[in-house]
Short mmCIF file of C-alpha atoms in Angstrom, two decimals:
data_model
loop_
_atom_site.label_atom_id
_atom_site.label_comp_id
_atom_site.label_asym_id
_atom_site.label_seq_id
_atom_site.Cartn_x
_atom_site.Cartn_y
_atom_site.Cartn_z
CA MET A 1 0.00 0.00 0.00
CA ALA A 2 1.11 3.58 -0.68
CA LEU A 3 0.15 6.68 1.28
CA TRP A 4 -3.27 6.84 2.97
CA GLY A 5 -4.08 3.21 2.24
CA LYS A 6 -4.00 3.70 -1.52
CA ARG A 7 -2.69 1.18 -4.04
CA SER A 8 1.03 1.33 -4.73
CA ASP A 9 0.62 2.23 -8.41
CA MET A 10 -1.38 5.43 -7.83
CA VAL A 11 -0.18 8.37 -9.89
CA VAL A 12 0.81 10.77 -7.10
CA HIS A 13 0.80 14.40 -8.22
CA GLU A 14 1.61 15.78 -4.74
CA ARG A 15 2.38 14.15 -1.42
CA GLU A 16 1.45 17.18 0.75
CA PRO A 17 -1.30 18.05 0.19
CA PHE A 18 -1.98 14.54 -1.05
CA ASN A 19 -3.29 14.45 -4.62
CA ALA A 20 -3.37 11.20 -6.54
CA GLU A 21 -5.31 9.28 -9.20
CA PRO A 22 -5.38 5.59 -10.14
CA PRO A 23 -3.68 4.39 -13.32
CA ARG A 24 -5.90 4.52 -16.40
CA GLY A 25 -6.74 0.82 -16.47
CA ALA A 26 -7.69 0.49 -12.80
CA LEU A 27 -11.04 2.25 -13.18
CA GLY A 28 -12.41 -0.11 -15.80
CA GLU A 29 -12.63 -3.12 -13.52
CA GLU A 30 -15.79 -2.41 -11.50
CA GLU A 31 -18.76 -0.05 -11.45
CA LEU A 32 -17.90 0.92 -7.86
CA THR A 33 -14.35 2.13 -7.29
CA PRO A 34 -12.53 0.33 -4.43
CA LEU A 35 -11.43 2.61 -1.60
CA ASP A 36 -7.75 2.02 -2.34
CA THR A 37 -8.31 3.13 -5.95
CA PHE A 38 -10.60 6.17 -5.49
CA TYR A 39 -8.87 9.40 -6.53
CA VAL A 40 -7.88 12.02 -3.93
CA ARG A 41 -7.98 15.80 -4.39
CA ASN A 42 -6.87 17.88 -1.41
CA HIS A 43 -5.97 21.55 -1.04
CA GLY A 44 -4.29 21.34 2.34
CA PRO A 45 -3.02 18.73 4.82
CA VAL A 46 -5.52 16.14 6.02
CA PRO A 47 -6.77 17.46 9.39
CA ALA A 48 -6.62 15.19 12.44
CA LEU A 49 -10.16 15.25 13.83
CA ASP A 50 -11.49 13.37 16.85
CA PRO A 51 -14.91 11.95 15.84
CA ALA A 52 -16.05 11.93 19.47
CA ALA A 53 -15.34 15.65 19.91
CA TRP A 54 -16.37 16.70 16.40
CA ARG A 55 -19.53 18.81 16.00
CA LEU A 56 -21.45 20.09 12.99
CA THR A 57 -22.80 23.65 13.26
CA VAL A 58 -25.82 24.61 11.15
CA ASP A 59 -26.43 28.37 11.13
CA GLY A 60 -27.14 31.44 9.04
CA LEU A 61 -30.61 32.00 7.62
CA VAL A 62 -32.32 29.37 9.74
CA GLU A 63 -34.88 29.59 12.54
CA ARG A 64 -33.15 27.11 14.85
CA PRO A 65 -29.34 26.94 14.65
CA LEU A 66 -28.07 23.43 15.41
CA GLU A 67 -24.97 21.84 16.84
CA LEU A 68 -24.88 18.13 16.11
CA SER A 69 -22.54 15.28 17.02
CA LEU A 70 -22.20 12.20 14.84
CA ASP A 71 -24.41 10.29 17.27
CA ALA A 72 -27.04 13.02 17.07
CA LEU A 73 -27.03 12.90 13.28
CA ARG A 74 -27.52 9.15 13.36
CA GLU A 75 -30.28 9.31 16.00
CA ARG A 76 -32.27 12.29 14.72
CA PHE A 77 -32.29 11.68 10.97
CA GLU A 78 -33.15 8.82 8.65
CA GLU A 79 -30.09 7.18 7.12
CA ALA A 80 -29.86 7.55 3.36
CA GLU A 81 -27.66 6.18 0.62
CA VAL A 82 -26.65 7.32 -2.85
CA VAL A 83 -24.37 5.76 -5.46
CA ALA A 84 -22.59 8.66 -7.13
CA THR A 85 -19.58 9.46 -9.28
CA LEU A 86 -17.34 12.32 -8.21
CA GLN A 87 -15.14 14.05 -10.77
CA CYS A 88 -12.52 16.71 -10.19
CA ALA A 89 -12.89 19.87 -12.28
CA GLY A 90 -9.24 19.35 -13.30
CA ASN A 91 -9.87 15.85 -14.64
CA ARG A 92 -8.00 15.35 -17.96
CA ARG A 93 -6.04 18.59 -17.45
CA ALA A 94 -3.00 16.89 -19.01
CA GLY A 95 -4.76 17.11 -22.38
CA LEU A 96 -5.03 20.88 -22.03
CA ALA A 97 -1.40 21.13 -20.87
CA ASP A 98 -0.38 19.39 -24.11
CA VAL A 99 -1.87 22.37 -25.95
CA ARG A 100 -0.20 25.02 -23.79
CA ASP A 101 1.54 25.01 -20.43
CA ILE A 102 -0.59 25.43 -17.28
CA PRO A 103 1.88 26.52 -14.57
CA GLY A 104 1.22 25.58 -10.98
CA GLU A 105 -1.52 23.04 -11.69
CA ASP A 106 -1.29 19.25 -11.37
CA PRO A 107 -1.44 17.41 -14.72
CA TRP A 108 -4.42 15.17 -13.92
CA GLY A 109 -5.18 12.39 -16.37
CA PRO A 110 -8.57 10.68 -16.75
CA GLY A 111 -8.41 9.07 -13.29
CA ALA A 112 -9.70 12.03 -11.25
CA THR A 113 -13.08 10.33 -11.51
CA SER A 114 -14.42 7.60 -9.22
CA THR A 115 -17.71 6.08 -8.08
CA ALA A 116 -18.79 5.01 -4.60
CA ARG A 117 -21.82 4.09 -2.54
CA TRP A 118 -22.17 6.87 0.02
CA SER A 119 -24.09 6.57 3.30
CA GLY A 120 -25.21 9.30 5.70
CA VAL A 121 -28.16 11.65 6.07
CA ARG A 122 -29.86 13.97 3.60
CA LEU A 123 -28.72 17.56 3.85
CA ALA A 124 -32.32 18.57 3.14
CA ASP A 125 -33.49 16.83 6.34
CA VAL A 126 -30.90 18.66 8.43
CA LEU A 127 -31.83 22.01 6.89
CA ALA A 128 -35.51 21.32 7.50
CA ALA A 129 -34.79 20.57 11.17
CA ALA A 130 -32.96 23.89 11.40
CA GLY A 131 -35.91 25.73 9.84
CA LEU A 132 -34.41 26.99 6.57
CA LEU A 133 -35.72 30.51 5.92
CA PRO A 134 -37.21 31.43 2.52
CA GLN A 135 -34.65 34.18 1.87
CA ALA A 136 -31.79 31.63 1.86
CA ALA A 137 -30.54 31.12 -1.71
CA HIS A 138 -27.24 29.29 -1.13
CA ILE A 139 -25.90 26.72 1.34
CA ALA A 140 -22.24 27.18 2.24
CA PHE A 141 -19.90 24.51 3.60
CA ALA A 142 -16.83 25.15 5.74
CA ALA A 143 -13.98 22.79 6.64
CA PRO A 144 -10.81 23.03 8.76
CA ASP A 145 -8.21 22.05 6.14
CA VAL A 146 -6.08 25.14 5.55
CA SER A 147 -4.72 25.78 2.06
CA THR A 148 -1.71 27.96 1.30
CA ILE A 149 -2.98 28.65 -2.22
CA PRO A 150 -4.94 31.77 -1.17
CA ASP A 151 -2.95 34.72 0.17
CA PRO A 152 -3.26 34.75 3.12
CA PRO A 153 -3.92 31.02 3.66
CA GLN A 154 -7.49 30.08 4.56
CA PRO A 155 -9.64 27.02 5.28
CA TYR A 156 -11.47 25.33 2.45
CA GLY A 157 -15.08 26.24 1.71
CA GLY A 158 -17.70 26.29 -1.02
CA SER A 159 -21.43 26.43 -1.62
CA VAL A 160 -24.28 25.21 -3.79
CA PRO A 161 -27.66 26.80 -4.53
CA VAL A 162 -30.51 25.94 -2.15
CA ALA A 163 -32.39 24.01 -4.85
CA LYS A 164 -29.47 21.60 -5.26
CA ALA A 165 -28.72 21.42 -1.52
CA CYS A 166 -32.32 20.40 -0.80
CA SER A 167 -32.38 17.70 -3.48
CA ALA A 168 -32.74 14.19 -2.06
CA GLU A 169 -29.43 12.98 -3.53
CA VAL A 170 -27.22 15.45 -1.60
CA LEU A 171 -25.85 13.75 1.51
CA LEU A 172 -23.83 14.45 4.60
CA ALA A 173 -21.88 11.18 4.37
CA TRP A 174 -20.00 9.20 6.99
CA ALA A 175 -19.37 6.04 4.97
CA MET A 176 -18.36 4.97 1.47
CA ASN A 177 -18.74 1.51 -0.03
CA GLY A 178 -20.12 0.23 3.28
CA ARG A 179 -17.06 1.23 5.30
CA PRO A 180 -16.38 4.23 7.55
CA LEU A 181 -15.24 7.26 5.63
CA PRO A 182 -11.41 7.23 5.50
CA PRO A 183 -9.62 10.32 6.84
CA VAL A 184 -8.23 11.20 3.40
CA HIS A 185 -11.79 11.23 2.02
CA GLY A 186 -13.22 13.53 4.67
CA ALA A 187 -13.89 11.66 7.93
CA PRO A 188 -15.80 12.05 10.09
CA LEU A 189 -18.31 13.75 7.72
CA ARG A 190 -18.31 15.16 4.21
CA VAL A 191 -20.79 16.56 1.74
CA VAL A 192 -21.60 14.55 -1.40
CA VAL A 193 -23.13 16.64 -4.20
CA PRO A 194 -23.88 14.23 -7.07
CA GLY A 195 -23.69 15.62 -10.60
CA TRP A 196 -21.53 18.60 -9.60
CA ILE A 197 -17.76 19.07 -9.65
CA GLY A 198 -15.99 17.36 -6.77
CA ALA A 199 -14.92 20.72 -5.31
CA ARG A 200 -18.45 21.23 -3.99
CA SER A 201 -18.42 17.91 -2.10
CA VAL A 202 -16.58 19.48 0.83
CA LYS A 203 -14.64 17.13 3.11
CA TRP A 204 -14.13 17.29 6.90
CA LEU A 205 -17.33 19.28 7.14
CA GLN A 206 -17.71 21.46 10.26
CA ARG A 207 -20.23 24.13 9.35
CA VAL A 208 -23.30 24.47 7.10
CA THR A 209 -24.49 28.06 6.65
CA ALA A 210 -27.61 29.26 4.84
CA ARG A 211 -26.87 32.49 2.96
CA ARG A 212 -28.36 34.95 0.50
CA GLU A 213 -25.19 34.89 -1.63
CA PRO A 214 -22.73 32.12 -2.59
CA SER A 215 -19.86 31.39 -0.22
CA ASP A 216 -17.15 34.05 -0.21
CA ALA A 217 -14.47 31.43 0.46
CA TYR A 218 -11.57 31.52 -1.99
CA PHE A 219 -12.38 28.14 -3.53
CA GLN A 220 -15.89 29.30 -4.40
CA ALA A 221 -15.40 32.98 -5.17
CA THR A 222 -12.01 32.90 -6.95
CA ALA A 223 -10.87 29.33 -7.66
CA TYR A 224 -12.90 26.76 -9.60
CA ARG A 225 -13.95 29.44 -12.05
CA LEU A 226 -13.46 29.15 -15.81
CA LEU A 227 -11.31 32.10 -16.88
CA PRO A 228 -10.88 33.38 -20.44
CA ALA A 229 -7.82 32.03 -22.25
CA ASP A 230 -6.06 35.41 -22.10
CA ALA A 231 -6.64 35.93 -18.36
CA ASP A 232 -3.87 35.86 -15.76
CA PRO A 233 -5.05 33.67 -12.87
CA ALA A 234 -2.59 35.38 -10.53
CA HIS A 235 -4.62 38.56 -10.91
CA ALA A 236 -8.09 37.02 -11.00
CA GLY A 237 -10.36 38.26 -8.26
CA PRO A 238 -13.62 37.14 -6.68
CA GLY A 239 -16.36 36.74 -9.25
CA ASP A 240 -14.08 36.67 -12.30
CA GLY A 241 -14.85 33.99 -14.86
CA ILE A 242 -17.62 31.40 -14.83
CA SER A 243 -18.38 29.54 -11.61
CA LEU A 244 -18.15 25.79 -12.18
CA GLY A 245 -21.05 23.67 -10.96
CA PRO A 246 -22.62 20.74 -12.85
CA ILE A 247 -20.13 18.37 -14.48
CA ALA A 248 -19.66 18.75 -18.22
CA LEU A 249 -20.40 15.72 -20.44
CA ASN A 250 -17.18 13.70 -20.50
CA CYS A 251 -15.70 10.33 -21.37
CA ASP A 252 -12.33 8.65 -21.64
CA ILE A 253 -10.60 5.39 -22.52
CA LEU A 254 -9.47 3.18 -19.63
CA ARG A 255 -8.17 0.15 -21.50
CA PRO A 256 -5.96 -0.70 -23.29
CA GLY A 257 -3.07 0.77 -21.35
CA GLN A 258 -1.41 4.14 -21.33
CA GLN A 259 -0.55 6.43 -24.20
CA HIS A 260 1.88 4.88 -26.71
CA THR A 261 1.43 1.35 -25.31
CA ARG A 262 2.68 -1.35 -27.70
CA LEU A 263 0.03 -3.94 -28.58
CA PRO A 264 -0.38 -6.71 -31.15
CA ALA A 265 -2.28 -5.68 -34.24
CA GLY A 266 -5.75 -7.19 -34.65
CA PRO A 267 -8.90 -7.37 -32.53
CA THR A 268 -8.57 -5.40 -29.29
CA GLU A 269 -11.18 -4.72 -26.61
CA VAL A 270 -11.52 -1.05 -25.66
CA VAL A 271 -13.16 -0.08 -22.34
CA GLY A 272 -13.94 3.34 -20.92
CA TYR A 273 -16.33 5.50 -18.92
CA ALA A 274 -18.80 8.24 -19.83
CA LEU A 275 -20.46 10.70 -17.48
CA ALA A 276 -23.07 13.41 -17.88
CA GLY A 277 -23.44 15.80 -14.96
CA ASP A 278 -26.46 17.18 -13.15
CA ASP A 279 -29.70 15.51 -14.34
CA ARG A 280 -28.47 14.57 -17.85
CA THR A 281 -27.67 11.02 -18.95
CA VAL A 282 -25.26 9.52 -21.47
CA ALA A 283 -27.15 8.49 -24.58
CA ARG A 284 -24.38 7.14 -26.84
CA VAL A 285 -20.63 6.61 -27.10
CA ASP A 286 -18.92 6.66 -30.52
CA VAL A 287 -15.50 5.19 -31.33
CA SER A 288 -13.30 6.04 -34.32
CA LEU A 289 -9.98 4.73 -35.70
CA ASP A 290 -9.60 7.41 -38.38
CA GLY A 291 -9.62 10.61 -36.35
CA GLY A 292 -13.37 11.05 -36.47
CA LEU A 293 -14.03 10.56 -40.19
CA THR A 294 -16.13 7.48 -39.40
CA TRP A 295 -17.62 6.21 -36.16
CA THR A 296 -19.04 3.03 -34.66
CA GLN A 297 -21.14 2.83 -31.53
CA ALA A 298 -19.77 1.22 -28.38
CA ASP A 299 -21.86 -1.00 -26.13
CA LEU A 300 -23.01 1.24 -23.28
CA ALA A 301 -23.66 -0.49 -19.96
CA PRO A 302 -26.69 0.60 -17.91
CA ARG A 303 -25.98 3.13 -15.19
CA PRO A 304 -25.57 1.49 -11.78
CA ALA A 305 -27.66 4.37 -10.39
CA ARG A 306 -28.99 7.78 -11.40
CA TRP A 307 -25.88 9.75 -10.41
CA THR A 308 -23.13 7.56 -11.80
CA TRP A 309 -20.90 7.11 -14.79
CA GLN A 310 -21.55 4.42 -17.37
CA LEU A 311 -18.90 1.99 -18.52
CA TRP A 312 -18.73 1.22 -22.24
CA ARG A 313 -16.83 -1.29 -24.32
CA THR A 314 -16.22 -2.28 -27.90
CA THR A 315 -13.80 -4.36 -29.98
CA VAL A 316 -11.74 -2.64 -32.68
CA GLU A 317 -9.42 -4.01 -35.35
CA LEU A 318 -6.09 -2.28 -34.76
CA PRO A 319 -3.92 -1.97 -37.90
CA PRO A 320 -0.13 -2.57 -37.83
CA GLY A 321 1.90 0.53 -37.00
CA GLU A 322 0.70 3.60 -35.17
CA ALA A 323 -2.99 3.77 -34.32
CA GLU A 324 -5.21 6.27 -32.53
CA ILE A 325 -8.52 5.46 -30.84
CA THR A 326 -10.87 8.45 -30.61
CA VAL A 327 -14.00 8.48 -28.46
CA ARG A 328 -16.85 10.94 -27.93
CA ALA A 329 -20.08 10.77 -25.93
CA TRP A 330 -23.55 12.22 -26.51
CA ASP A 331 -25.99 13.10 -23.74
CA SER A 332 -29.76 13.00 -23.37
CA THR A 333 -30.12 16.60 -24.61
CA GLY A 334 -28.42 15.73 -27.93
CA ALA A 335 -25.19 17.53 -26.97
CA THR A 336 -21.79 16.02 -27.68
CA GLN A 337 -18.20 16.79 -26.72
CA PRO A 338 -16.02 19.36 -28.50
CA GLU A 339 -13.41 17.93 -30.84
CA SER A 340 -10.23 19.67 -29.73
CA PRO A 341 -8.71 20.60 -26.36
CA ALA A 342 -7.23 23.64 -28.12
CA HIS A 343 -10.72 25.13 -28.21
CA LEU A 344 -11.15 24.62 -24.46
CA TRP A 345 -7.78 25.73 -23.11
CA ASN A 346 -8.02 27.93 -20.05
CA PRO A 347 -5.31 29.10 -17.63
CA LYS A 348 -6.48 26.90 -14.75
CA GLY A 349 -6.96 23.79 -16.88
CA TYR A 350 -10.54 23.08 -15.90
CA ALA A 351 -13.33 21.18 -17.67
CA ASN A 352 -11.46 19.41 -20.46
CA ASN A 353 -14.24 17.40 -22.05
CA SER A 354 -12.83 17.22 -25.57
CA TRP A 355 -12.78 13.96 -27.54
CA ALA A 356 -10.69 11.32 -25.78
CA ARG A 357 -7.73 10.01 -27.77
CA LEU A 358 -5.42 7.06 -27.07
CA ARG A 359 -2.35 6.62 -29.26
CA LEU A 360 -0.94 3.10 -29.60
CA VAL A 361 1.82 1.26 -31.44
CA CYS A 362 0.63 -2.01 -32.95
CA GLY A 363 2.43 -5.00 -34.39
#
């Protein structure tokens, strides 16, 4: 095992704060991602929290502010469960970095995406118990992990609109895949916001605040915003760019292998994932061996649950020499992915959902 109970072949982008993704092929094995394989995105050191002393504060625009222990959460509220895929907004950033350098950002591949069965209580039930007031428009989350990315350093925080926060799928989770939440994934309690970028699923949750405006925390107001290509992120201020929320339609190839893997020519099984954020679904996955001139449809597996990825597979006939597999997905609105990462490049490297390409050497 490597750091934090993860598999030894994780691609570690940083050790402190710990940021790592599984190798490309590891995600294609199962619909649920094992705990040792699930990607990790942190902005500061993992805080050491005592579950017995931990408390959750619920305040802001509510009639009855609450302070809840883990035991109180379990006793007062019905336990709920959701199977959901989380995806980092920087997933597939390496494809954008191939177009143009993205200084200071980790070169995530396609593995900053994972699926788990989450257990806890519905955030909506907790907000109802606190008496959420009608003027509340956003629910903010605060955690104790301090990041040195803002100047001065500050704890992590973010928010989602009230309509999303009160949806039945949004949980305050204490377990994943039937086991207690590991410290590196947010123990003792984290938010899980299915269909939205992973940055909104705040870990090590300590405070839930009902507000009129979105959170003013750095990672809501300044980071995780899509800046124009000519912007300088070092001078970006609160409110600049487009705030990222629902996950963009995306897909990638998980097998065979890494870029430039050498394989025998001939029939080869290709496996990957596709994901449509918010309330959209994946309708089709197309595969091409000629750069998109012609396409065939892959076999798309049913979704394990409403808020998850779908695995797809097909068999292609790889020619001798260099080959490139290209993949694109379509969603239930009829939208598809953009062809080139060059058209999506942005100075933070977010939201690369261009066609997936895997280059191989065959023969």
